[in-house]
mmCIF file of C-alpha atoms in Angstrom:
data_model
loop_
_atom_site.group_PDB
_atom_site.id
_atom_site.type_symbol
_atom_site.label_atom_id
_atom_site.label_comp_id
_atom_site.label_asym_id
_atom_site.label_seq_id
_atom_site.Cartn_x
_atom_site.Cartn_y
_atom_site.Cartn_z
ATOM 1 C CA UNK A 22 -13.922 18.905 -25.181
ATOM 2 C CA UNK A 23 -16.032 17.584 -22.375
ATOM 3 C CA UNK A 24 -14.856 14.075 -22.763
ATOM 4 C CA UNK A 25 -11.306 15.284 -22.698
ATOM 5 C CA UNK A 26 -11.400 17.207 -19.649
ATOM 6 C CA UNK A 27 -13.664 13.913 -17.896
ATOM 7 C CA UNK A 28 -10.373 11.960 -19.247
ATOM 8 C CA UNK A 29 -7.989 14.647 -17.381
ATOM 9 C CA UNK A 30 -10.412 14.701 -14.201
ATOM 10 C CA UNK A 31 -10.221 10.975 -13.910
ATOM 11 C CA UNK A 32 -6.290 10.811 -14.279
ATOM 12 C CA UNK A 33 -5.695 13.090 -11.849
ATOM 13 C CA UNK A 34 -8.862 11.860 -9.419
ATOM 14 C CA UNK A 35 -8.084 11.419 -5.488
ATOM 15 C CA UNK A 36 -9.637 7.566 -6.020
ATOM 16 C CA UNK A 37 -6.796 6.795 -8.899
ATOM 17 C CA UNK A 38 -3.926 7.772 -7.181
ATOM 18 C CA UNK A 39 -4.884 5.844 -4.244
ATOM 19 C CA UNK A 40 -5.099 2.607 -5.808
ATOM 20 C CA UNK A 41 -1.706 3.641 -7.282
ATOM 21 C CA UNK A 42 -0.521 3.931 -3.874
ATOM 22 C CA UNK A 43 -1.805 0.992 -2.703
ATOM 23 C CA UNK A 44 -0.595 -1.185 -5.730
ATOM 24 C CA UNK A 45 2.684 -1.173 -3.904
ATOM 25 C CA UNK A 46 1.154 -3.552 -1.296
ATOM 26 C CA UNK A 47 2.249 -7.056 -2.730
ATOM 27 C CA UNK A 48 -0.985 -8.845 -1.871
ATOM 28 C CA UNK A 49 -3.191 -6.299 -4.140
ATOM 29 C CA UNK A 50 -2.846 -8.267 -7.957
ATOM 30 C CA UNK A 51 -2.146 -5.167 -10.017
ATOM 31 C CA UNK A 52 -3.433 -6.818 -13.423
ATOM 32 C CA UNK A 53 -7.077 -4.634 -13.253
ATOM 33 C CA UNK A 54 -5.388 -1.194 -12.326
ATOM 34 C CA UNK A 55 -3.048 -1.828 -15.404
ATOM 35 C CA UNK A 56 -6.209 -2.473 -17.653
ATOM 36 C CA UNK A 57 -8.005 0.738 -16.080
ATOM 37 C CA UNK A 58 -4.803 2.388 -17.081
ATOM 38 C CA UNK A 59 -4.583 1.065 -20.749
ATOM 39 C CA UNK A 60 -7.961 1.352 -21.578
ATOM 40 C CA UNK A 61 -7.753 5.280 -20.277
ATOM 41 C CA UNK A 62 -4.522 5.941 -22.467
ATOM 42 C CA UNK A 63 -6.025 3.976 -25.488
ATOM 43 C CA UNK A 64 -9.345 6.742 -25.095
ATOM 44 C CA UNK A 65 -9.001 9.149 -28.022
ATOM 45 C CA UNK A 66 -9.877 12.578 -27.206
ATOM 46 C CA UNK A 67 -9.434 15.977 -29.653
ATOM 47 C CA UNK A 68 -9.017 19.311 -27.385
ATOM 48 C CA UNK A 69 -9.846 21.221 -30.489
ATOM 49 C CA UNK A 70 -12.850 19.518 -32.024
ATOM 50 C CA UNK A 71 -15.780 22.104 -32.018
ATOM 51 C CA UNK A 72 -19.530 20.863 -32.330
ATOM 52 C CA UNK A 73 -20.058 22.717 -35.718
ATOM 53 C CA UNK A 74 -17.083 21.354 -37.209
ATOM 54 C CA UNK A 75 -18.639 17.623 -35.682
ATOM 55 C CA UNK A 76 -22.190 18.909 -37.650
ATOM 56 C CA UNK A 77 -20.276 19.269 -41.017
ATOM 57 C CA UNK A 78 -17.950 15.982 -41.150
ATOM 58 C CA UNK A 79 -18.055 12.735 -38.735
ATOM 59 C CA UNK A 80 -14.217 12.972 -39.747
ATOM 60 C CA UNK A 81 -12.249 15.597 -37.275
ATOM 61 C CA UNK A 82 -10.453 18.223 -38.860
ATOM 62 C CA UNK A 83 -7.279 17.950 -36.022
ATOM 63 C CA UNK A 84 -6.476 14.677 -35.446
ATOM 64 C CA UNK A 85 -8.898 12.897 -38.311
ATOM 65 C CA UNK A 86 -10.191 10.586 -35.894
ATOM 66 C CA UNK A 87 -13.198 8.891 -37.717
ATOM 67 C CA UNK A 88 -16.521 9.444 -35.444
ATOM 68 C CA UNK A 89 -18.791 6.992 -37.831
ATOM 69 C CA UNK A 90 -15.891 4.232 -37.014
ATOM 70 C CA UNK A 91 -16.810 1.409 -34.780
ATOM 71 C CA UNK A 92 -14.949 2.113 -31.657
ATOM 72 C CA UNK A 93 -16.791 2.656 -28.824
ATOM 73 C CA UNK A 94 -18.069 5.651 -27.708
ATOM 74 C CA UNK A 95 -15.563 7.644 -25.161
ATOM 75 C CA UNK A 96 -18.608 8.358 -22.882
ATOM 76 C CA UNK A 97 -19.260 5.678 -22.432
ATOM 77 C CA UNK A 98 -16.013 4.298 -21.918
ATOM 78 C CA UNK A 99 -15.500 6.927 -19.121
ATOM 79 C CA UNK A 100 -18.310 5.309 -17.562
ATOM 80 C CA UNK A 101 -16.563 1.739 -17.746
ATOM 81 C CA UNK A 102 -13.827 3.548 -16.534
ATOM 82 C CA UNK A 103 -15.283 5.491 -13.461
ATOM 83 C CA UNK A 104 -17.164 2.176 -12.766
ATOM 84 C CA UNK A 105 -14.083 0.164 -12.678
ATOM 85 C CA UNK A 106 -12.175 2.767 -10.496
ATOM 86 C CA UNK A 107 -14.744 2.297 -7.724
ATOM 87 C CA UNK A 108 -15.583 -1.998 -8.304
ATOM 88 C CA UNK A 109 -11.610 -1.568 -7.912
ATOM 89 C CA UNK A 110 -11.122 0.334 -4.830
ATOM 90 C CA UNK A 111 -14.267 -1.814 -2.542
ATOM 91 C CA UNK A 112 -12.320 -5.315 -3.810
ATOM 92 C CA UNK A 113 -8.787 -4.186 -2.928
ATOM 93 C CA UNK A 114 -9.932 -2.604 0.527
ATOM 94 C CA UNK A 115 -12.160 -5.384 1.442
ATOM 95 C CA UNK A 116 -9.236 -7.544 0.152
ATOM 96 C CA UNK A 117 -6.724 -5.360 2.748
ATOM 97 C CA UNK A 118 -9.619 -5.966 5.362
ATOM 98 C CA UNK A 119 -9.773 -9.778 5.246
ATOM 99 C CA UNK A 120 -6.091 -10.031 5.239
ATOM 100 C CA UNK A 121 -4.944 -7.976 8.463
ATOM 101 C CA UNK A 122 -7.728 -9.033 10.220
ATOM 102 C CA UNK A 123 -6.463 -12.296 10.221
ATOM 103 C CA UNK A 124 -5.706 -13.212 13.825
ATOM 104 C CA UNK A 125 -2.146 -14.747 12.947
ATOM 105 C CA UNK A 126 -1.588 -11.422 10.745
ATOM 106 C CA UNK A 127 -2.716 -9.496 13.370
ATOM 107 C CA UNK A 128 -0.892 -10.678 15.865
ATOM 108 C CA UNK A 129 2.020 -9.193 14.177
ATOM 109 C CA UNK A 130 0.693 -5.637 15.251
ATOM 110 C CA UNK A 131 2.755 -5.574 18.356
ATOM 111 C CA UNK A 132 6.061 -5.214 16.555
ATOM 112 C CA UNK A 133 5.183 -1.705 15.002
ATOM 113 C CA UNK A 134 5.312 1.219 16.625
ATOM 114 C CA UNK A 135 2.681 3.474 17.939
ATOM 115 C CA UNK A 136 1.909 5.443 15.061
ATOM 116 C CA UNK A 137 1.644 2.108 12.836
ATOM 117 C CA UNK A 138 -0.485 0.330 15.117
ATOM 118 C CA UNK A 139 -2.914 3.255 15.098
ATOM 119 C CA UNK A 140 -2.818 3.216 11.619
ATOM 120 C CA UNK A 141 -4.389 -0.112 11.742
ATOM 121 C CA UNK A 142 -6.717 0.066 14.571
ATOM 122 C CA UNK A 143 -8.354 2.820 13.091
ATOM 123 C CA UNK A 144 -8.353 0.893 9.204
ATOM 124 C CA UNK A 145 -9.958 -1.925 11.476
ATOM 125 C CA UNK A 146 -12.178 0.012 12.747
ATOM 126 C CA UNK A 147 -13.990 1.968 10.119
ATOM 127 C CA UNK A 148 -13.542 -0.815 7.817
ATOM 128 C CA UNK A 149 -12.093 2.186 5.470
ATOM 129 C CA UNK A 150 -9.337 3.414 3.972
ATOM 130 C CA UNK A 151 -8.128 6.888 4.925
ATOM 131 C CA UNK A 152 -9.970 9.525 2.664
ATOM 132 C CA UNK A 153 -6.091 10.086 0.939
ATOM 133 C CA UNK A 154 -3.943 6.790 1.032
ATOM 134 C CA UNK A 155 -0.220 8.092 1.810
ATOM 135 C CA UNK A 156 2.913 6.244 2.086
ATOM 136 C CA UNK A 157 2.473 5.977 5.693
ATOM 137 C CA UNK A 158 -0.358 3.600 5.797
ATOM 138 C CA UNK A 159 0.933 1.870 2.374
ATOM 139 C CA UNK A 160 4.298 1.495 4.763
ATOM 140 C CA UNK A 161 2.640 0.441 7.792
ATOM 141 C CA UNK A 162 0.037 -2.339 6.128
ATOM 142 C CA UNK A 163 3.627 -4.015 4.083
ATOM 143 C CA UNK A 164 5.064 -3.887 8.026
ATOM 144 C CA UNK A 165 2.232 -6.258 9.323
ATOM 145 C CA UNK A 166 2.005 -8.072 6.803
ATOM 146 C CA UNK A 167 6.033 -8.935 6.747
ATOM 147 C CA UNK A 168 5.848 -11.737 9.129
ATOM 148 C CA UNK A 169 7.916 -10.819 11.800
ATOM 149 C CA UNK A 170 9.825 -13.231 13.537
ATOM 150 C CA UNK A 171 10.037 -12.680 17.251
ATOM 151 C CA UNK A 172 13.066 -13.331 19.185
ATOM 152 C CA UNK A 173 11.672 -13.572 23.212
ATOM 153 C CA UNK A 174 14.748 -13.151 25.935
ATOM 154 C CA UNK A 175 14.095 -14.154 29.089
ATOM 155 C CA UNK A 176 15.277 -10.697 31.239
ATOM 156 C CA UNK A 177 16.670 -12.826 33.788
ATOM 157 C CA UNK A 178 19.057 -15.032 31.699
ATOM 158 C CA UNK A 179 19.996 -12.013 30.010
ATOM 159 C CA UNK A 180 20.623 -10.026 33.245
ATOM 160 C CA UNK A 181 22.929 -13.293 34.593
ATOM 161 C CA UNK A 182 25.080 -13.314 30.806
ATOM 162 C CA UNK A 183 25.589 -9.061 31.614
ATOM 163 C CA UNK A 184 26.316 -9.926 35.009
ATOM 164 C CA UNK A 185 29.039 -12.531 34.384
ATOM 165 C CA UNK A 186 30.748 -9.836 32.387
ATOM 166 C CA UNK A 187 34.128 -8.616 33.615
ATOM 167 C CA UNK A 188 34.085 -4.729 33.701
ATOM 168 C CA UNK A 189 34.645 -3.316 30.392
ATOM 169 C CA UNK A 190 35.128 -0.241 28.323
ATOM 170 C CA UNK A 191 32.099 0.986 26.821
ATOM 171 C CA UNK A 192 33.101 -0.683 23.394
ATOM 172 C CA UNK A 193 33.924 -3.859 24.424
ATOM 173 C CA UNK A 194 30.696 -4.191 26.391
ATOM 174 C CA UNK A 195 28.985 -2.226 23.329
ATOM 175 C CA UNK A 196 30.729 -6.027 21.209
ATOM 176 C CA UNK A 197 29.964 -8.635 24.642
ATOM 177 C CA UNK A 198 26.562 -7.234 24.345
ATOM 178 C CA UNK A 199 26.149 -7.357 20.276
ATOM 179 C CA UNK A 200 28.049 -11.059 20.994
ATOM 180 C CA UNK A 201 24.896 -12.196 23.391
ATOM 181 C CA UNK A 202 22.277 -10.706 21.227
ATOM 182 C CA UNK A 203 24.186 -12.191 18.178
ATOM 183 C CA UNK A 204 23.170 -15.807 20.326
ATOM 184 C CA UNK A 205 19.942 -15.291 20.049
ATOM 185 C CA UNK A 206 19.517 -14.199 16.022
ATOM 186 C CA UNK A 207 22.055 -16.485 14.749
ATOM 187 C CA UNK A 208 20.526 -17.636 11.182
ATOM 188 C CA UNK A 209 17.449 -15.588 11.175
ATOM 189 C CA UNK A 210 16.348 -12.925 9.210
ATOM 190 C CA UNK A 211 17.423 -9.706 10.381
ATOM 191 C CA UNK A 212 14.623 -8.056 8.666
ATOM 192 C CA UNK A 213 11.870 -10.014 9.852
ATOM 193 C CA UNK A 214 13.329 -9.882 13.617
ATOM 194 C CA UNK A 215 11.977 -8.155 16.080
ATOM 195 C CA UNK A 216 13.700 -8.609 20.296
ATOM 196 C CA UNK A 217 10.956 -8.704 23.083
ATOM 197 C CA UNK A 218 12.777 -9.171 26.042
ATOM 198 C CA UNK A 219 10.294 -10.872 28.831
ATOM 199 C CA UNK A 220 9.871 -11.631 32.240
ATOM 200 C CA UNK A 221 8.904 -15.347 33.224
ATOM 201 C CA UNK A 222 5.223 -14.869 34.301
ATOM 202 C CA UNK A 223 4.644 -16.283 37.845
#
């Protein structure tokens, strides 16, 4: 009974639905978690076993699970288990570490908003993940590590194209100004993009 409710405890610990979280993040292989997760469904456990019944027959009276067999012993598989859990979690968040801290991944911080780039100033700076990984770090480490592409307009040239422009009805300069932007992005990624618009430094 003990075993069985370690078994539960573990399934539904804070640590293992973390690294389910972050197994969404494409650089994290996901090969250990699934073994974690195969070796806890492959655990037999018996919620009705009783230690007298144990005392009378090594075989169990519920699900006749043989206890003088030669599998391993689910203690100490739990163990393995709980081990791996943790060995897990320090390799995939020193793994997160090494990657965004990369100064041409980091770079990349510029292009997320507020609330993302606090996100990862504050990973950065504890060198930990958040006590309860949610979807909005998961969602703002796979931003950074996108590879934006940035498209720089110079304000200037684009003040001059708006100021060439005849006046216009708030759709058609709504389409002239999609048209110049359009100039700009042609045959890039639109999903990688991100428009700074810049003044020429002096």
């Amino acid at each position: 009974m003990e075993d069985a409710q370690r078994k539960g405890k573990i399934q539904e610990s804070l640590a293992l639905k973390n690294l389910r979280k972050l197994h969404s993040i494409t650089i994290l292989p996901g090969a250990k978690l699934s073994d974690l997760e195969t070796s806890m469904a492959n655990i037999k456990v018996c919620y009705e076993l009783t230690p007298n019944e144990l005392k009378k027959n090594p075989i169990c009276p519920h699900c006749h699970f043989d206890m003088s067999s030669h599998e391993r012993n689910v203690h100490g598989l739990l163990d393995q288990i709980d081990d791996g859990i943790d060995e897990l979690t320090q390799e995939w968040t020193k793994k997160l570490l090494e990657t965004i801290t990369d100064p041409l991944v980091l770079a990349q911080k510029q292009y997320l908003n507020n609330d993302q780039q606090k996100v990862i100033d504050d990973f950065v700076a504890s060198k930990e993940r958040p006590k309860r990984v949610d979807d909005f770090f998961v969602e703002s480490i796979t931003a950074l590590l996108k590879g934006f592409e940035p498209v720089v307009i110079d304000a200037e040239t684009l003040v001059e194209k708006l100021e060439q422009l005849q006046p216009l009805s708030e759709d058609n300069f709504r389409k002239k100004l999609n048209d110049i932007i359009a100039s700009y992005t042609k045959g890039k990624d639109e999903s990688k993009l991100r428009i700074v618009v810049k003044r020429k430094e002096n």
